[in-house]
C-alpha angles and dihedrals in degrees: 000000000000117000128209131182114199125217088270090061094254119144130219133196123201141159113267084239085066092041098064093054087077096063095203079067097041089051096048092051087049090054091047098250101122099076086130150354107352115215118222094194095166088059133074112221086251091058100040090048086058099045081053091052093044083043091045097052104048090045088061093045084060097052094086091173095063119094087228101053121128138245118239085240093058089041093055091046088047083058098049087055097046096050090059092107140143115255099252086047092048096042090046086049091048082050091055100035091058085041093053088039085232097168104194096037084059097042088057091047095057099039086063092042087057097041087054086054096043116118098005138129125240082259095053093047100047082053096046082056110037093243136162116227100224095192119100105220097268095061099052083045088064099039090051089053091043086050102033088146093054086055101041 
């Protein structure tokens, strides 16, 4: 049983076969430094509860031997459930999820980053994201002329 305390001070306890599966920890266990408790200082409890469930989901979808195991079909469908989040969720769990180097999880994050961008204008986009356009008129006048094929 591997221990981690997020930056909030919340503990979490979860099988070594889970743990692995957030390669900074894995890493760490590997190098001898989880004797103990592991500080996550970089995640908030919140954020860390949900990597483990995703963690813990997609280890037991591996697990083809176990009666519980999931189809790939399930497990996608599971996916498509857990990344309805709202934007400061999905953007922290992007954050720990680059910070554990947990590859899949990652993968998953930005794909729906860039499926909510898809298709949009600048505009859209600025909105979507809550973004200021620091550009006063003339300046995006000339960056759309410098960049004509990115706006056809």
């Amino acid at each position: 049983m591997i221990t981690l305390r997020s930056s909030d001070g919340e503990t979490f306890d979860l099988d070594e076969v889970v743990a692995v599966e957030l390669q900074t920890i894995k890493n760490m266990m590997e190098d001898g430094c989880a004797e103990s408790v592991i500080p996550v200082p970089n995640v908030e409890g919140k954020i860390l509860a949900k990597v483990i469930e995703y963690c813990k989901k997609h280890v037991k979808s591996t697990a083809k031997a176990e009666e519980h195991a999931l189809s790939d079909a399930d497990l996608k469908a599971w996916d498509s459930d857990f990344i309805k989040l709202d934007q400061a969720t999905l953007f922290d769990l992007i954050m720990a999820a680059n910070y554990l180097d947990i590859k899949s999880l990652l993968d998953l994050l930005c794909q729906t980053v860039a499926n909510m961008i898809k298709g949009k204008s600048p505009e859209e986009i600025r909105q979507i994201f809550n973004i200021k356009n620091d550009f006063t008129p003339e300046e995006e006048q000339e960056i759309r002329r410098e960049n004509q094929w990115a706006f056809q």
